[in-house]
XYZ file of N, CA, C and O in Angstrom:
452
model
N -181.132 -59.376 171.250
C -181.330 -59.689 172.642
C -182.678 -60.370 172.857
O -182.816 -61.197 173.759
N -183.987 -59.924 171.780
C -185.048 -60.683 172.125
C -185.279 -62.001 172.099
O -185.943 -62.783 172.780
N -184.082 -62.123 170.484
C -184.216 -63.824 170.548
C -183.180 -64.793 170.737
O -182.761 -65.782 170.135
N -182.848 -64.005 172.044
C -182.085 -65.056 173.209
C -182.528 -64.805 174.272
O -181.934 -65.309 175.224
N -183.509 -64.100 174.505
C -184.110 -63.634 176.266
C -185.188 -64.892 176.635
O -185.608 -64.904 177.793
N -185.649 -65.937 175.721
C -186.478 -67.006 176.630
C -187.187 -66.803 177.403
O -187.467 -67.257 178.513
N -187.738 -65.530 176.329
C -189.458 -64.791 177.397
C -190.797 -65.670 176.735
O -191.988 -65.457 176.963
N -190.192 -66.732 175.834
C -191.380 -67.473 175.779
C -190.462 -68.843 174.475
O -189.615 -68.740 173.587
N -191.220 -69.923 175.043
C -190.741 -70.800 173.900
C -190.439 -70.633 171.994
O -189.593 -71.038 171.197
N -191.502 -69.925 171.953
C -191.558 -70.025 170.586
C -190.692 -68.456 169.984
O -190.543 -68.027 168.839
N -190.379 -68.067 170.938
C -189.416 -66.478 170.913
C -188.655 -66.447 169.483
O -188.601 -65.535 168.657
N -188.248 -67.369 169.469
C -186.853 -67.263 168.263
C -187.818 -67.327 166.806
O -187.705 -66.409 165.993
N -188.702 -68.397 166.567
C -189.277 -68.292 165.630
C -190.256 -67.200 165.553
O -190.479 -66.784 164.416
N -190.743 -66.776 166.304
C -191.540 -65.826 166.242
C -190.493 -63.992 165.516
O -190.942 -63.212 164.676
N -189.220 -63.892 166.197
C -188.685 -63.347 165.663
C -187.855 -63.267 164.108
O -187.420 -62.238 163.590
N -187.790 -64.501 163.616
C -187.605 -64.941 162.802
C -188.643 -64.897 161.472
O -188.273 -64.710 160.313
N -189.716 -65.066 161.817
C -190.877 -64.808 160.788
C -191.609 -63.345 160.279
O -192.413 -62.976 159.422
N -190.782 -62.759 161.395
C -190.925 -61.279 161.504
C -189.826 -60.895 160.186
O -190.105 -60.614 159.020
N -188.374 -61.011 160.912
C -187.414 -60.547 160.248
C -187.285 -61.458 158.958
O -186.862 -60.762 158.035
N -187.501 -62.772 158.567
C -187.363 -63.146 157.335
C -188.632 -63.667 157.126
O -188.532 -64.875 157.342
N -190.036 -63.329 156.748
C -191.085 -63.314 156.614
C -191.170 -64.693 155.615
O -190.356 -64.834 154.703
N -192.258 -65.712 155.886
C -192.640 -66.957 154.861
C -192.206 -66.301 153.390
O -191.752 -65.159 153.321
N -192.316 -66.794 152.714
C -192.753 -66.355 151.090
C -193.455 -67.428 150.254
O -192.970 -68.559 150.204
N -194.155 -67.236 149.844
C -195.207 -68.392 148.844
C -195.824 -67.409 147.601
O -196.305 -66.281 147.490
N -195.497 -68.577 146.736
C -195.616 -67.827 145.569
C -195.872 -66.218 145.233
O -196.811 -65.825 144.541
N -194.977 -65.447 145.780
C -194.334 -64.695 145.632
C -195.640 -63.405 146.904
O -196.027 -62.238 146.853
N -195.792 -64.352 147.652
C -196.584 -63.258 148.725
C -195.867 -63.699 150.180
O -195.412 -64.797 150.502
N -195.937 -62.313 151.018
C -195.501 -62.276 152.445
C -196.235 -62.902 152.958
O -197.409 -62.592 152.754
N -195.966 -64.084 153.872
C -197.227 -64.438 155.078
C -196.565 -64.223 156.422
O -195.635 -64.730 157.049
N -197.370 -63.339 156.576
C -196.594 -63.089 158.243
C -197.270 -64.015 159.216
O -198.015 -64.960 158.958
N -196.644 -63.315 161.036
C -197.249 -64.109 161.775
C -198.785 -64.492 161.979
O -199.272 -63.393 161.713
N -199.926 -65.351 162.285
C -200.960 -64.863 162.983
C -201.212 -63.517 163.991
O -200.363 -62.893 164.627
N -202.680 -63.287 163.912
C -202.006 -61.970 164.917
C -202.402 -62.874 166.173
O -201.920 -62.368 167.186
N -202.976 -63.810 166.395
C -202.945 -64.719 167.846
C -201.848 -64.912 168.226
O -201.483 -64.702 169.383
N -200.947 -65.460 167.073
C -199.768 -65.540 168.067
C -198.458 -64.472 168.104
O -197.327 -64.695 168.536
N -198.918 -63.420 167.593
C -198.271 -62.396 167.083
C -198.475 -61.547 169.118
O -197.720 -61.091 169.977
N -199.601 -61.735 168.986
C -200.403 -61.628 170.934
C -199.974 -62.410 171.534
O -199.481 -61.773 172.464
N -199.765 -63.485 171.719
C -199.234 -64.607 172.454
C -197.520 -64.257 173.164
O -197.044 -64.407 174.289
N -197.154 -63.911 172.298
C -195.428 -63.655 172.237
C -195.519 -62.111 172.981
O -195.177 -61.923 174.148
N -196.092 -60.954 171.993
C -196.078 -60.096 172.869
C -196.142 -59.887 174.190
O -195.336 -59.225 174.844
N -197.640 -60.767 174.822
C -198.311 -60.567 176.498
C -196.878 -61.385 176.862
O -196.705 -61.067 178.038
N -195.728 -62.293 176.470
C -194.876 -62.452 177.326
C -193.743 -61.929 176.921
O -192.962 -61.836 177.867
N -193.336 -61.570 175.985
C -192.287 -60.563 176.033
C -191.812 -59.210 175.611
O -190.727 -58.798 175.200
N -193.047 -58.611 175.860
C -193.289 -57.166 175.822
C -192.301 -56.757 177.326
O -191.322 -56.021 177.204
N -192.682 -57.302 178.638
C -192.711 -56.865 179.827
C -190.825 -56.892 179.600
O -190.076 -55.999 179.996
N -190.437 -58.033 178.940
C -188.439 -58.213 178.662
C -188.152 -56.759 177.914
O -187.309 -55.918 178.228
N -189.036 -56.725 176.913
C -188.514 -55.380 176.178
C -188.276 -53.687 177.066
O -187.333 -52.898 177.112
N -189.925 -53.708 177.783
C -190.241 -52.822 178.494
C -188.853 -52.768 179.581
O -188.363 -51.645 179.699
N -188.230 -53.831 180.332
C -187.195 -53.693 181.125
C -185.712 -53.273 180.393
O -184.733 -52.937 181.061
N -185.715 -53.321 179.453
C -184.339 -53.091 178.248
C -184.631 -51.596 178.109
O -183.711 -50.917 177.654
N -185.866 -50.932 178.457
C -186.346 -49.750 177.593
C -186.859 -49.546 176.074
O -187.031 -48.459 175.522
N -187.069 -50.857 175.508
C -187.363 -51.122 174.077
C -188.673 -51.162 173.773
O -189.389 -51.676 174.632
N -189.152 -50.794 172.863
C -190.560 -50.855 172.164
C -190.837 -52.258 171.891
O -190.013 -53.165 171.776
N -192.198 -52.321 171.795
C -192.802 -54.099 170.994
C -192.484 -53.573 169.610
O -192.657 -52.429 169.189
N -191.876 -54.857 168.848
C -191.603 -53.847 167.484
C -192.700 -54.156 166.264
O -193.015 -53.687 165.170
N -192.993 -55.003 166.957
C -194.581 -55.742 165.923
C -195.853 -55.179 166.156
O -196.014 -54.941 167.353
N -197.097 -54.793 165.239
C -197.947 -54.547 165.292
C -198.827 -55.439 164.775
O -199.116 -55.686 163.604
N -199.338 -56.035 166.122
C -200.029 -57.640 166.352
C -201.417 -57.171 165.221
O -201.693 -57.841 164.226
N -202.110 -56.003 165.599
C -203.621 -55.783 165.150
C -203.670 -55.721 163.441
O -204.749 -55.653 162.852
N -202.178 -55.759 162.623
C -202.139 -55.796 161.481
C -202.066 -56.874 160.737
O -202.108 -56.977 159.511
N -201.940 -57.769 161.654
C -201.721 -59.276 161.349
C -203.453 -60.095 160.781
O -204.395 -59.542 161.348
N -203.805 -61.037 159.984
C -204.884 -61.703 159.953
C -205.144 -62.845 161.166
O -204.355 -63.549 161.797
N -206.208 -62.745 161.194
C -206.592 -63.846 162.877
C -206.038 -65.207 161.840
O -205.967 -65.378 160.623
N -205.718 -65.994 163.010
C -205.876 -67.198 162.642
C -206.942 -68.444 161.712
O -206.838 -69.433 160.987
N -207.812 -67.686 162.257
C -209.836 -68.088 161.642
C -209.967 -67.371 160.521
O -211.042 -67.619 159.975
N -208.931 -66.118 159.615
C -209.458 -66.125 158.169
C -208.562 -66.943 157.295
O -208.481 -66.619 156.110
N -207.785 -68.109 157.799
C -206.949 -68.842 157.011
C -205.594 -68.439 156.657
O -204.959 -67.849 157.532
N -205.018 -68.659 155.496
C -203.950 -68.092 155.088
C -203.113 -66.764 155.881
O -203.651 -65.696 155.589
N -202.059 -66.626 156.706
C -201.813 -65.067 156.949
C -200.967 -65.122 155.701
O -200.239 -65.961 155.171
N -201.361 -63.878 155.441
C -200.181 -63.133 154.154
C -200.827 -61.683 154.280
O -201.868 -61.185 154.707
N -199.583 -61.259 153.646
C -199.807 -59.851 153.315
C -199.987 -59.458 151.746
O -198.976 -59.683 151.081
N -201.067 -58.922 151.049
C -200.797 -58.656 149.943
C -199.854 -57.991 149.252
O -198.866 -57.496 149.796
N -200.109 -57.929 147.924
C -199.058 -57.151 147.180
C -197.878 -58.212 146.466
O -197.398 -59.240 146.943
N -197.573 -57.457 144.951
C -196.460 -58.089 143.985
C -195.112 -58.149 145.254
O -195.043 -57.246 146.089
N -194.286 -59.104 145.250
C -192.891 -59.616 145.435
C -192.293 -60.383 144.974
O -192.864 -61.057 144.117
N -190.583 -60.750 145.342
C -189.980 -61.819 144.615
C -189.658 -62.490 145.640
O -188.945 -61.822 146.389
N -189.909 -63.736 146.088
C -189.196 -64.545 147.018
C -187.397 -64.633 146.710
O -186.828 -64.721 145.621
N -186.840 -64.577 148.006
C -185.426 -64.955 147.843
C -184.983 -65.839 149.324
O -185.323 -65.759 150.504
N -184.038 -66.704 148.536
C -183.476 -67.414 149.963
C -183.002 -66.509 151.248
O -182.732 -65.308 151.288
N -182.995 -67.495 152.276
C -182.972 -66.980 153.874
C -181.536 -66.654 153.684
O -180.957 -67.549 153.069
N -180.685 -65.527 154.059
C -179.640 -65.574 153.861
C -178.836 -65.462 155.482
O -177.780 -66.011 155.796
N -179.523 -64.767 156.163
C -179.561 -64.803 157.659
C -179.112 -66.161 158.416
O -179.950 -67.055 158.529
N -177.903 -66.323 158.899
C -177.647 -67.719 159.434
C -178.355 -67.738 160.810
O -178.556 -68.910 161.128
N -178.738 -67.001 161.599
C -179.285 -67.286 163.101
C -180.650 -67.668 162.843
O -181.199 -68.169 163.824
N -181.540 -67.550 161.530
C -182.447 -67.861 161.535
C -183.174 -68.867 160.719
O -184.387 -69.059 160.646
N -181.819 -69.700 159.893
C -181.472 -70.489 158.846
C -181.814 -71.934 160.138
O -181.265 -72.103 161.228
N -182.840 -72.725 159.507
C -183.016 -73.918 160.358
C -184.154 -73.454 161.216
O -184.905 -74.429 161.254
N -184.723 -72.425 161.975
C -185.448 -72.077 162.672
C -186.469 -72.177 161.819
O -186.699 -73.178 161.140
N -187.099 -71.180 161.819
C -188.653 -71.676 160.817
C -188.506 -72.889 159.649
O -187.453 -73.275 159.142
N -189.815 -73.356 159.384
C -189.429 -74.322 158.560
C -189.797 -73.924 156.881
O -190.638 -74.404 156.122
N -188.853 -72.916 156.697
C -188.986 -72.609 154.843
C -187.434 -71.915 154.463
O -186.405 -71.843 155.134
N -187.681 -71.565 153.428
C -186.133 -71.312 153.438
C -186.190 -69.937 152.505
O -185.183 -69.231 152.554
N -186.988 -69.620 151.891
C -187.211 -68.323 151.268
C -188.209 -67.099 151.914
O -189.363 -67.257 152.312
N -187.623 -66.156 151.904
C -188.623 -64.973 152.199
C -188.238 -63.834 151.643
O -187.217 -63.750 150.961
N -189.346 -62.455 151.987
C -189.595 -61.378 150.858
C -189.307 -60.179 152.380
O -189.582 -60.215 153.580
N -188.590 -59.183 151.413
C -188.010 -57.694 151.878
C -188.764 -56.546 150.780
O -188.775 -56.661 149.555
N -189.460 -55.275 151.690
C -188.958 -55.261 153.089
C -190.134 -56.064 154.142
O -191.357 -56.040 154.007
N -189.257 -56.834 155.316
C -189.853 -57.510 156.549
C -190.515 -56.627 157.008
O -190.748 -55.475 156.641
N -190.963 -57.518 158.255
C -192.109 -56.529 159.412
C -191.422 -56.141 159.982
O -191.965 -55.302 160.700
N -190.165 -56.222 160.219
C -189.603 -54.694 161.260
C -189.034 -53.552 160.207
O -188.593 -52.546 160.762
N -189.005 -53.563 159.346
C -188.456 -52.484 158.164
C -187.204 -52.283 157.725
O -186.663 -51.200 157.498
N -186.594 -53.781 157.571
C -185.499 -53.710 157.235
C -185.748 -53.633 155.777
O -186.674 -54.362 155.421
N -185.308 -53.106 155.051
C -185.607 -52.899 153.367
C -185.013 -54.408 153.058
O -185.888 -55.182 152.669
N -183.756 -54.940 153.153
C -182.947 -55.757 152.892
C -182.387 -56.443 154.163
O -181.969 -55.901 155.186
N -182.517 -58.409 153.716
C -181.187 -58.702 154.304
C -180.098 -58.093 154.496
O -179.593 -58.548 155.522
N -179.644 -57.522 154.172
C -178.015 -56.971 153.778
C -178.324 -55.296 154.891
O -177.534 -54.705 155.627
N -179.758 -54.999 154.563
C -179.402 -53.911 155.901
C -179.328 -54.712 157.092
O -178.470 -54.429 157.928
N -180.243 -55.834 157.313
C -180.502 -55.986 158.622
C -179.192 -56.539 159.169
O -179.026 -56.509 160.389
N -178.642 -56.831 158.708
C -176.794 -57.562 158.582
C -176.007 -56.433 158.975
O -175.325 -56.468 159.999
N -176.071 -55.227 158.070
C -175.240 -53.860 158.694
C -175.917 -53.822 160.015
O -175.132 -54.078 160.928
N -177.049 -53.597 160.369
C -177.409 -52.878 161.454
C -176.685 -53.687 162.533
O -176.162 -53.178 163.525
N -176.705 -55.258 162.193
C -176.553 -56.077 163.767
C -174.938 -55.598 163.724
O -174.525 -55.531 164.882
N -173.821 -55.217 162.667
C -172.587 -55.526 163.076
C -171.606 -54.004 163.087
O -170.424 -54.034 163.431
């Protein structure tokens, strides 16, 4: 529902980088936390009316001004397998588990159906 509610332009990708996170040579880069804030201050208030939590924790994110966001730690990049989010960001591989805690594509797939 968040990323079809058009509580802010960049909504879909922003959810998208969450749930299928960059991957580069074999590290997570998540969102900025600027714009990790950006998205929230406008669609926190959509969630808050659904009764839903913000599901991101912006303050864990790297600012924009230390360069690179990633998250450390060993991973394996694997292709986007997710079609709603296939074409949206511009990469095509990312690393599980994402920032909302789906261990796997394949859970986050059970959960939606």
């Amino acid at each position: 529902q968040l990323m079809n509610s058009n509580c802010h332009p960049d909504i879909r990708f922003a959810v998208c980088s969450a749930l299928v996170p960059n991957c580069v040579e074999s590290r997570q880069l998540p969102p900025c936390r600027g714009f990790c804030n950006e998205i929230k201050t406008s669609c926190e208030p959509f969630l808050a009316m659904a009764g839903e939590p913000w599901p991101l924790e912006c303050d864990r994110f790297p600012f924009e001004s230390e360069g690179e966001c990633s998250l450390p730690g060993p991973a394996t990049c694997e292709p986007i397998e997710i079609d709603a989010c296939q074409g949206v960001v511009p990469y095509t591989e990312t690393q599980f588990p994402n920032l909302l805690g789906h261990p796997s594509q394949q859970a986050f797939l059970d959960d939606t159906t």
